PDB file of C-alpha atoms in Angstrom:
ATOM      1  CA  UNK A   1     -20.984  -0.344  47.208  1.00  0.00           C
ATOM      2  CA  UNK A   2     -20.871  -2.330  50.399  1.00  0.00           C
ATOM      3  CA  UNK A   3     -22.767  -1.361  53.506  1.00  0.00           C
ATOM      4  CA  UNK A   4     -23.888  -2.800  56.795  1.00  0.00           C
ATOM      5  CA  UNK A   5     -26.186  -1.122  59.288  1.00  0.00           C
ATOM      6  CA  UNK A   6     -24.635   0.440  62.355  1.00  0.00           C
ATOM      7  CA  UNK A   7     -25.489   2.952  65.052  1.00  0.00           C
ATOM      8  CA  UNK A   8     -23.406   5.761  66.520  1.00  0.00           C
ATOM      9  CA  UNK A   9     -24.608   6.101  70.115  1.00  0.00           C
ATOM     10  CA  UNK A  10     -23.760   9.173  72.086  1.00  0.00           C
ATOM     11  CA  UNK A  11     -21.795   8.533  75.309  1.00  0.00           C
ATOM     12  CA  UNK A  12     -22.975  10.130  78.518  1.00  0.00           C
ATOM     13  CA  UNK A  13     -21.258  11.351  81.646  1.00  0.00           C
ATOM     14  CA  UNK A  14     -17.678  12.507  82.188  1.00  0.00           C
ATOM     15  CA  UNK A  15     -15.180  10.838  79.885  1.00  0.00           C
ATOM     16  CA  UNK A  16     -13.099   9.466  82.748  1.00  0.00           C
ATOM     17  CA  UNK A  17     -16.081   7.451  83.980  1.00  0.00           C
ATOM     18  CA  UNK A  18     -16.861   5.905  80.626  1.00  0.00           C
ATOM     19  CA  UNK A  19     -16.137   2.254  80.050  1.00  0.00           C
ATOM     20  CA  UNK A  20     -13.710   2.949  77.208  1.00  0.00           C
ATOM     21  CA  UNK A  21     -11.305   4.707  79.566  1.00  0.00           C
ATOM     22  CA  UNK A  22     -11.602   1.989  82.172  1.00  0.00           C
ATOM     23  CA  UNK A  23     -10.907  -1.070  80.018  1.00  0.00           C
ATOM     24  CA  UNK A  24      -7.257  -0.942  81.045  1.00  0.00           C
ATOM     25  CA  UNK A  25      -4.899   1.597  82.527  1.00  0.00           C
ATOM     26  CA  UNK A  26      -2.977   1.801  79.271  1.00  0.00           C
ATOM     27  CA  UNK A  27      -5.928   2.003  76.931  1.00  0.00           C
ATOM     28  CA  UNK A  28      -5.592   5.749  76.473  1.00  0.00           C
ATOM     29  CA  UNK A  29      -2.124   5.152  75.056  1.00  0.00           C
ATOM     30  CA  UNK A  30      -3.721   3.589  71.967  1.00  0.00           C
ATOM     31  CA  UNK A  31      -5.238   6.948  71.047  1.00  0.00           C
ATOM     32  CA  UNK A  32      -6.979   9.725  72.941  1.00  0.00           C
ATOM     33  CA  UNK A  33      -9.999   9.647  70.680  1.00  0.00           C
ATOM     34  CA  UNK A  34     -10.816   6.060  71.700  1.00  0.00           C
ATOM     35  CA  UNK A  35     -11.642   7.220  75.184  1.00  0.00           C
ATOM     36  CA  UNK A  36     -14.826   9.233  75.143  1.00  0.00           C
ATOM     37  CA  UNK A  37     -15.813  12.840  75.095  1.00  0.00           C
ATOM     38  CA  UNK A  38     -16.078  15.803  77.402  1.00  0.00           C
ATOM     39  CA  UNK A  39     -19.531  17.373  77.743  1.00  0.00           C
ATOM     40  CA  UNK A  40     -19.550  20.698  75.939  1.00  0.00           C
ATOM     41  CA  UNK A  41     -22.095  23.495  75.926  1.00  0.00           C
ATOM     42  CA  UNK A  42     -23.803  24.206  72.642  1.00  0.00           C
ATOM     43  CA  UNK A  43     -22.677  27.264  70.727  1.00  0.00           C
ATOM     44  CA  UNK A  44     -21.905  28.644  67.322  1.00  0.00           C
ATOM     45  CA  UNK A  45     -19.069  26.729  65.672  1.00  0.00           C
ATOM     46  CA  UNK A  46     -16.943  27.850  62.742  1.00  0.00           C
ATOM     47  CA  UNK A  47     -15.054  25.351  60.585  1.00  0.00           C
ATOM     48  CA  UNK A  48     -11.336  25.966  60.209  1.00  0.00           C
ATOM     49  CA  UNK A  49      -9.643  25.439  56.883  1.00  0.00           C
ATOM     50  CA  UNK A  50      -6.502  23.280  56.695  1.00  0.00           C
ATOM     51  CA  UNK A  51      -3.282  25.086  57.516  1.00  0.00           C
ATOM     52  CA  UNK A  52      -1.862  26.830  54.418  1.00  0.00           C
ATOM     53  CA  UNK A  53       0.909  24.874  52.770  1.00  0.00           C
ATOM     54  CA  UNK A  54       0.045  21.572  54.424  1.00  0.00           C
ATOM     55  CA  UNK A  55       0.750  18.385  52.458  1.00  0.00           C
ATOM     56  CA  UNK A  56      -2.935  17.740  51.808  1.00  0.00           C
ATOM     57  CA  UNK A  57      -3.673  21.264  50.621  1.00  0.00           C
ATOM     58  CA  UNK A  58      -1.777  20.942  47.343  1.00  0.00           C
ATOM     59  CA  UNK A  59      -2.643  19.163  44.098  1.00  0.00           C
ATOM     60  CA  UNK A  60      -0.501  17.591  41.454  1.00  0.00           C
ATOM     61  CA  UNK A  61      -0.469  19.174  38.021  1.00  0.00           C
ATOM     62  CA  UNK A  62      -2.443  17.737  35.151  1.00  0.00           C
ATOM     63  CA  UNK A  63      -5.795  17.356  36.915  1.00  0.00           C
ATOM     64  CA  UNK A  64      -4.672  14.596  39.253  1.00  0.00           C
ATOM     65  CA  UNK A  65      -6.862  14.662  42.343  1.00  0.00           C
ATOM     66  CA  UNK A  66      -4.129  13.279  44.564  1.00  0.00           C
ATOM     67  CA  UNK A  67      -1.782  15.623  46.445  1.00  0.00           C
ATOM     68  CA  UNK A  68       1.532  16.061  44.686  1.00  0.00           C
ATOM     69  CA  UNK A  69       3.877  13.132  45.237  1.00  0.00           C
ATOM     70  CA  UNK A  70       1.137  10.848  46.610  1.00  0.00           C
ATOM     71  CA  UNK A  71       1.094   7.501  44.833  1.00  0.00           C
ATOM     72  CA  UNK A  72      -0.691   4.308  45.920  1.00  0.00           C
ATOM     73  CA  UNK A  73      -2.102   1.127  44.397  1.00  0.00           C
ATOM     74  CA  UNK A  74      -5.815   1.893  43.931  1.00  0.00           C
ATOM     75  CA  UNK A  75      -6.635  -1.109  41.773  1.00  0.00           C
ATOM     76  CA  UNK A  76      -8.497  -3.346  44.257  1.00  0.00           C
ATOM     77  CA  UNK A  77     -11.911  -2.176  45.455  1.00  0.00           C
ATOM     78  CA  UNK A  78     -12.783  -5.491  47.102  1.00  0.00           C
ATOM     79  CA  UNK A  79     -13.648  -5.418  50.792  1.00  0.00           C
ATOM     80  CA  UNK A  80     -10.918  -7.491  52.490  1.00  0.00           C
ATOM     81  CA  UNK A  81     -11.933 -10.795  54.049  1.00  0.00           C
ATOM     82  CA  UNK A  82      -8.370 -11.677  55.032  1.00  0.00           C
ATOM     83  CA  UNK A  83      -5.478  -9.601  56.320  1.00  0.00           C
ATOM     84  CA  UNK A  84      -3.898  -7.573  53.470  1.00  0.00           C
ATOM     85  CA  UNK A  85      -0.573  -8.837  52.186  1.00  0.00           C
ATOM     86  CA  UNK A  86       2.627  -6.851  52.558  1.00  0.00           C
ATOM     87  CA  UNK A  87       1.545  -5.124  55.756  1.00  0.00           C
ATOM     88  CA  UNK A  88       4.263  -4.051  58.159  1.00  0.00           C
ATOM     89  CA  UNK A  89       3.930  -2.678  61.679  1.00  0.00           C
ATOM     90  CA  UNK A  90       5.293   0.659  62.811  1.00  0.00           C
ATOM     91  CA  UNK A  91       5.289   2.319  66.207  1.00  0.00           C
ATOM     92  CA  UNK A  92       3.495   5.588  66.889  1.00  0.00           C
ATOM     93  CA  UNK A  93       4.248   6.499  70.489  1.00  0.00           C
ATOM     94  CA  UNK A  94       3.708   3.190  72.282  1.00  0.00           C
ATOM     95  CA  UNK A  95       1.240   1.874  69.713  1.00  0.00           C
ATOM     96  CA  UNK A  96       1.925  -0.502  66.829  1.00  0.00           C
ATOM     97  CA  UNK A  97      -0.051   0.303  63.676  1.00  0.00           C
ATOM     98  CA  UNK A  98      -0.260  -1.458  60.292  1.00  0.00           C
ATOM     99  CA  UNK A  99       1.197   0.217  57.202  1.00  0.00           C
ATOM    100  CA  UNK A 100       1.600  -0.881  53.606  1.00  0.00           C
ATOM    101  CA  UNK A 101       3.942   0.250  50.792  1.00  0.00           C
ATOM    102  CA  UNK A 102       1.031  -0.210  48.373  1.00  0.00           C
ATOM    103  CA  UNK A 103      -1.979   1.030  50.385  1.00  0.00           C
ATOM    104  CA  UNK A 104      -0.332   3.566  52.657  1.00  0.00           C
ATOM    105  CA  UNK A 105       0.602   5.627  54.343  1.00  0.00           C
ATOM    106  CA  UNK A 106       3.258   6.168  51.680  1.00  0.00           C
ATOM    107  CA  UNK A 107       4.265   9.692  52.688  1.00  0.00           C
ATOM    108  CA  UNK A 108       5.589  11.136  55.943  1.00  0.00           C
ATOM    109  CA  UNK A 109       5.931  14.849  56.707  1.00  0.00           C
ATOM    110  CA  UNK A 110       7.290  15.568  60.155  1.00  0.00           C
ATOM    111  CA  UNK A 111       5.207  13.423  62.466  1.00  0.00           C
ATOM    112  CA  UNK A 112       2.303  13.043  60.056  1.00  0.00           C
ATOM    113  CA  UNK A 113       1.878   9.922  57.953  1.00  0.00           C
ATOM    114  CA  UNK A 114      -0.468  10.281  54.994  1.00  0.00           C
ATOM    115  CA  UNK A 115      -1.310   9.207  51.426  1.00  0.00           C
ATOM    116  CA  UNK A 116      -3.581   6.165  51.624  1.00  0.00           C
ATOM    117  CA  UNK A 117      -4.983   4.109  48.772  1.00  0.00           C
ATOM    118  CA  UNK A 118      -8.477   4.975  47.558  1.00  0.00           C
ATOM    119  CA  UNK A 119      -9.613   1.452  48.396  1.00  0.00           C
ATOM    120  CA  UNK A 120     -11.218  -0.387  51.341  1.00  0.00           C
ATOM    121  CA  UNK A 121      -7.753  -1.471  52.503  1.00  0.00           C
ATOM    122  CA  UNK A 122      -6.563   2.141  52.356  1.00  0.00           C
ATOM    123  CA  UNK A 123      -9.511   3.150  54.529  1.00  0.00           C
ATOM    124  CA  UNK A 124      -8.689   0.393  57.015  1.00  0.00           C
ATOM    125  CA  UNK A 125      -5.097   1.551  57.354  1.00  0.00           C
ATOM    126  CA  UNK A 126      -6.155   5.193  57.683  1.00  0.00           C
ATOM    127  CA  UNK A 127      -8.562   4.240  60.476  1.00  0.00           C
ATOM    128  CA  UNK A 128      -5.629   2.787  62.418  1.00  0.00           C
ATOM    129  CA  UNK A 129      -2.944   5.365  61.667  1.00  0.00           C
ATOM    130  CA  UNK A 130      -4.720   8.741  61.757  1.00  0.00           C
ATOM    131  CA  UNK A 131      -6.345   8.428  65.219  1.00  0.00           C
ATOM    132  CA  UNK A 132      -3.115   7.072  66.695  1.00  0.00           C
ATOM    133  CA  UNK A 133      -1.258  10.173  65.512  1.00  0.00           C
ATOM    134  CA  UNK A 134      -3.633  12.355  67.512  1.00  0.00           C
ATOM    135  CA  UNK A 135      -1.953  11.144  70.699  1.00  0.00           C
ATOM    136  CA  UNK A 136       1.356  12.648  69.576  1.00  0.00           C
ATOM    137  CA  UNK A 137       2.676  16.201  70.210  1.00  0.00           C
ATOM    138  CA  UNK A 138       2.050  17.123  66.563  1.00  0.00           C
ATOM    139  CA  UNK A 139      -1.649  16.338  66.820  1.00  0.00           C
ATOM    140  CA  UNK A 140      -2.770  19.801  65.696  1.00  0.00           C
ATOM    141  CA  UNK A 141      -1.300  19.384  62.204  1.00  0.00           C
ATOM    142  CA  UNK A 142      -2.868  15.933  61.977  1.00  0.00           C
ATOM    143  CA  UNK A 143      -6.195  17.441  63.000  1.00  0.00           C
ATOM    144  CA  UNK A 144      -5.939  20.207  60.388  1.00  0.00           C
ATOM    145  CA  UNK A 145      -4.940  17.891  57.565  1.00  0.00           C
ATOM    146  CA  UNK A 146      -6.539  14.524  58.331  1.00  0.00           C
ATOM    147  CA  UNK A 147      -9.864  15.258  60.017  1.00  0.00           C
ATOM    148  CA  UNK A 148     -12.826  16.652  58.061  1.00  0.00           C
ATOM    149  CA  UNK A 149     -13.428  20.316  58.908  1.00  0.00           C
ATOM    150  CA  UNK A 150     -16.605  21.340  60.703  1.00  0.00           C
ATOM    151  CA  UNK A 151     -18.182  21.730  64.147  1.00  0.00           C
ATOM    152  CA  UNK A 152     -17.138  18.207  65.144  1.00  0.00           C
ATOM    153  CA  UNK A 153     -13.477  18.900  64.471  1.00  0.00           C
ATOM    154  CA  UNK A 154     -13.661  22.180  66.365  1.00  0.00           C
ATOM    155  CA  UNK A 155     -15.180  20.485  69.386  1.00  0.00           C
ATOM    156  CA  UNK A 156     -12.624  17.689  69.322  1.00  0.00           C
ATOM    157  CA  UNK A 157      -9.819  20.242  69.155  1.00  0.00           C
ATOM    158  CA  UNK A 158     -11.161  21.907  72.286  1.00  0.00           C
ATOM    159  CA  UNK A 159     -11.396  18.685  74.294  1.00  0.00           C
ATOM    160  CA  UNK A 160      -8.060  17.345  73.006  1.00  0.00           C
ATOM    161  CA  UNK A 161      -6.449  20.637  74.023  1.00  0.00           C
ATOM    162  CA  UNK A 162      -7.409  19.915  77.641  1.00  0.00           C
ATOM    163  CA  UNK A 163      -5.146  16.850  77.668  1.00  0.00           C
ATOM    164  CA  UNK A 164      -1.521  17.506  78.549  1.00  0.00           C
ATOM    165  CA  UNK A 165       0.870  16.263  75.869  1.00  0.00           C
ATOM    166  CA  UNK A 166       3.209  15.038  78.601  1.00  0.00           C
ATOM    167  CA  UNK A 167       0.654  12.327  79.351  1.00  0.00           C
ATOM    168  CA  UNK A 168       0.650  11.049  75.771  1.00  0.00           C
ATOM    169  CA  UNK A 169       2.037   7.565  75.463  1.00  0.00           C
ATOM    170  CA  UNK A 170       2.162   7.094  79.236  1.00  0.00           C
ATOM    171  CA  UNK A 171       0.979   3.686  80.319  1.00  0.00           C
ATOM    172  CA  UNK A 172       0.568   2.308  83.821  1.00  0.00           C
ATOM    173  CA  UNK A 173      -0.667  -1.048  82.587  1.00  0.00           C
ATOM    174  CA  UNK A 174      -0.841  -3.238  79.527  1.00  0.00           C
ATOM    175  CA  UNK A 175      -1.384  -1.202  76.375  1.00  0.00           C
ATOM    176  CA  UNK A 176      -4.244  -2.260  74.138  1.00  0.00           C
ATOM    177  CA  UNK A 177      -3.193  -3.534  70.727  1.00  0.00           C
ATOM    178  CA  UNK A 178      -4.900  -3.534  67.355  1.00  0.00           C
ATOM    179  CA  UNK A 179      -6.000  -7.106  66.712  1.00  0.00           C
ATOM    180  CA  UNK A 180      -8.424  -7.006  63.809  1.00  0.00           C
ATOM    181  CA  UNK A 181     -10.882  -5.012  61.741  1.00  0.00           C
ATOM    182  CA  UNK A 182     -14.084  -5.156  59.749  1.00  0.00           C
ATOM    183  CA  UNK A 183     -15.231  -2.868  56.947  1.00  0.00           C
ATOM    184  CA  UNK A 184     -18.784  -2.018  58.018  1.00  0.00           C
ATOM    185  CA  UNK A 185     -19.466   0.058  54.904  1.00  0.00           C
ATOM    186  CA  UNK A 186     -17.636   1.301  51.827  1.00  0.00           C
ATOM    187  CA  UNK A 187     -19.079   3.566  49.150  1.00  0.00           C
ATOM    188  CA  UNK A 188     -15.974   5.009  47.501  1.00  0.00           C
ATOM    189  CA  UNK A 189     -16.194   8.456  49.048  1.00  0.00           C
ATOM    190  CA  UNK A 190     -17.243   7.283  52.521  1.00  0.00           C
ATOM    191  CA  UNK A 191     -16.266   4.327  54.655  1.00  0.00           C
ATOM    192  CA  UNK A 192     -16.821   2.961  58.148  1.00  0.00           C
ATOM    193  CA  UNK A 193     -14.207   0.711  59.709  1.00  0.00           C
ATOM    194  CA  UNK A 194     -14.709  -1.296  62.893  1.00  0.00           C
ATOM    195  CA  UNK A 195     -11.505  -1.706  64.917  1.00  0.00           C
ATOM    196  CA  UNK A 196     -10.929  -4.684  67.189  1.00  0.00           C
ATOM    197  CA  UNK A 197      -8.487  -4.230  70.069  1.00  0.00           C
ATOM    198  CA  UNK A 198      -7.068  -6.582  72.642  1.00  0.00           C
ATOM    199  CA  UNK A 199      -6.788  -5.233  76.172  1.00  0.00           C
ATOM    200  CA  UNK A 200      -5.613  -6.736  79.427  1.00  0.00           C
ATOM    201  CA  UNK A 201      -9.183  -7.809  80.148  1.00  0.00           C
ATOM    202  CA  UNK A 202     -10.303  -9.048  76.727  1.00  0.00           C
ATOM    203  CA  UNK A 203     -11.528  -7.576  73.467  1.00  0.00           C
ATOM    204  CA  UNK A 204     -12.949  -4.138  72.747  1.00  0.00           C
ATOM    205  CA  UNK A 205     -14.275  -2.548  69.603  1.00  0.00           C
ATOM    206  CA  UNK A 206     -15.164   0.850  68.175  1.00  0.00           C
ATOM    207  CA  UNK A 207     -16.067   2.237  64.752  1.00  0.00           C
ATOM    208  CA  UNK A 208     -14.530   5.107  62.817  1.00  0.00           C
ATOM    209  CA  UNK A 209     -16.094   6.974  59.885  1.00  0.00           C
ATOM    210  CA  UNK A 210     -13.878   8.213  57.056  1.00  0.00           C
ATOM    211  CA  UNK A 211     -14.370  10.423  54.018  1.00  0.00           C
ATOM    212  CA  UNK A 212     -12.320  10.708  50.838  1.00  0.00           C
ATOM    213  CA  UNK A 213     -11.463  14.414  50.746  1.00  0.00           C
ATOM    214  CA  UNK A 214      -8.644  16.359  49.134  1.00  0.00           C
ATOM    215  CA  UNK A 215      -7.240  13.215  47.565  1.00  0.00           C
ATOM    216  CA  UNK A 216      -6.835  11.192  50.759  1.00  0.00           C
ATOM    217  CA  UNK A 217      -8.806   9.531  53.546  1.00  0.00           C
ATOM    218  CA  UNK A 218      -9.775  11.712  56.505  1.00  0.00           C
ATOM    219  CA  UNK A 219     -11.583  10.933  59.745  1.00  0.00           C
ATOM    220  CA  UNK A 220     -15.188  12.204  59.704  1.00  0.00           C
ATOM    221  CA  UNK A 221     -16.211  13.216  63.231  1.00  0.00           C
ATOM    222  CA  UNK A 222     -19.717  13.539  64.616  1.00  0.00           C
ATOM    223  CA  UNK A 223     -21.077  17.020  65.246  1.00  0.00           C
ATOM    224  CA  UNK A 224     -20.492  16.399  68.948  1.00  0.00           C
ATOM    225  CA  UNK A 225     -16.737  15.976  68.455  1.00  0.00           C
ATOM    226  CA  UNK A 226     -16.549  12.180  68.570  1.00  0.00           C
ATOM    227  CA  UNK A 227     -14.108  10.591  66.147  1.00  0.00           C
ATOM    228  CA  UNK A 228     -15.422   7.128  66.982  1.00  0.00           C
ATOM    229  CA  UNK A 229     -18.390   5.279  68.395  1.00  0.00           C
ATOM    230  CA  UNK A 230     -18.433   4.441  72.122  1.00  0.00           C
ATOM    231  CA  UNK A 231     -15.943   1.703  72.963  1.00  0.00           C
ATOM    232  CA  UNK A 232     -17.674  -1.569  73.771  1.00  0.00           C
ATOM    233  CA  UNK A 233     -16.552  -4.936  75.087  1.00  0.00           C
ATOM    234  CA  UNK A 234     -16.950  -8.028  72.889  1.00  0.00           C
ATOM    235  CA  UNK A 235     -16.588 -11.604  74.018  1.00  0.00           C
ATOM    236  CA  UNK A 236     -14.586 -12.886  71.047  1.00  0.00           C
ATOM    237  CA  UNK A 237     -13.164 -11.761  67.693  1.00  0.00           C
ATOM    238  CA  UNK A 238     -15.834 -13.492  65.624  1.00  0.00           C
ATOM    239  CA  UNK A 239     -16.811 -11.438  62.577  1.00  0.00           C
ATOM    240  CA  UNK A 240     -13.510  -9.563  62.369  1.00  0.00           C
ATOM    241  CA  UNK A 241     -10.560 -10.003  60.054  1.00  0.00           C
ATOM    242  CA  UNK A 242      -7.600 -10.764  62.320  1.00  0.00           C
ATOM    243  CA  UNK A 243      -4.186  -9.309  61.624  1.00  0.00           C
ATOM    244  CA  UNK A 244      -2.577 -12.599  62.575  1.00  0.00           C
ATOM    245  CA  UNK A 245       0.458 -11.328  64.411  1.00  0.00           C
TER     246      UNK A 245
END
């Protein structure tokens, strides 16, 4: 088990006034969930189950906990201190994300990439790939299959539904890029990954919680619908593992 203390602060005010949305004009193109949240009134929430027949709803025969056809290299539980080997970069919308033939995502169904290794590296890759897919037109399937069900997911679905898909991937400035990461905590079934991004004005960082559920990594939102901590500016990349590209 590896863990490091952290705090998930709640943002305040309209999302378009929050610093995360103002870092650069193209920052929202990285992923909608890295922007902030819309204030919602409290009410009774009901968790939705994953869509029937989705790729993460099935199980392989023989007691295997992984979804059928999902295979990854789960042999290394060490928290990475250098960039993982064999990583390639793929484009989701206008964003470049890291992928690995060993650590995932090794499966693609429609616009959803899934099947990550049950390792710290698998969690790191999931923290990059899953949120980025939520800026695509097929975000509802991603939400159903790759975000932990509960009030937080329901609230995120509401606020994401207010964003027009035609604006996804639109950038009026320099798009932020994934530059590095740090595994803040890893306990096998839960992980927290800090993401470092480079914007037109410097570096920014946010943290994403994940849970191993249904044989794959899923984003674990807060009850308020946040899939990440508030975006903050950092002066330099010290303390992060850099991708080196």
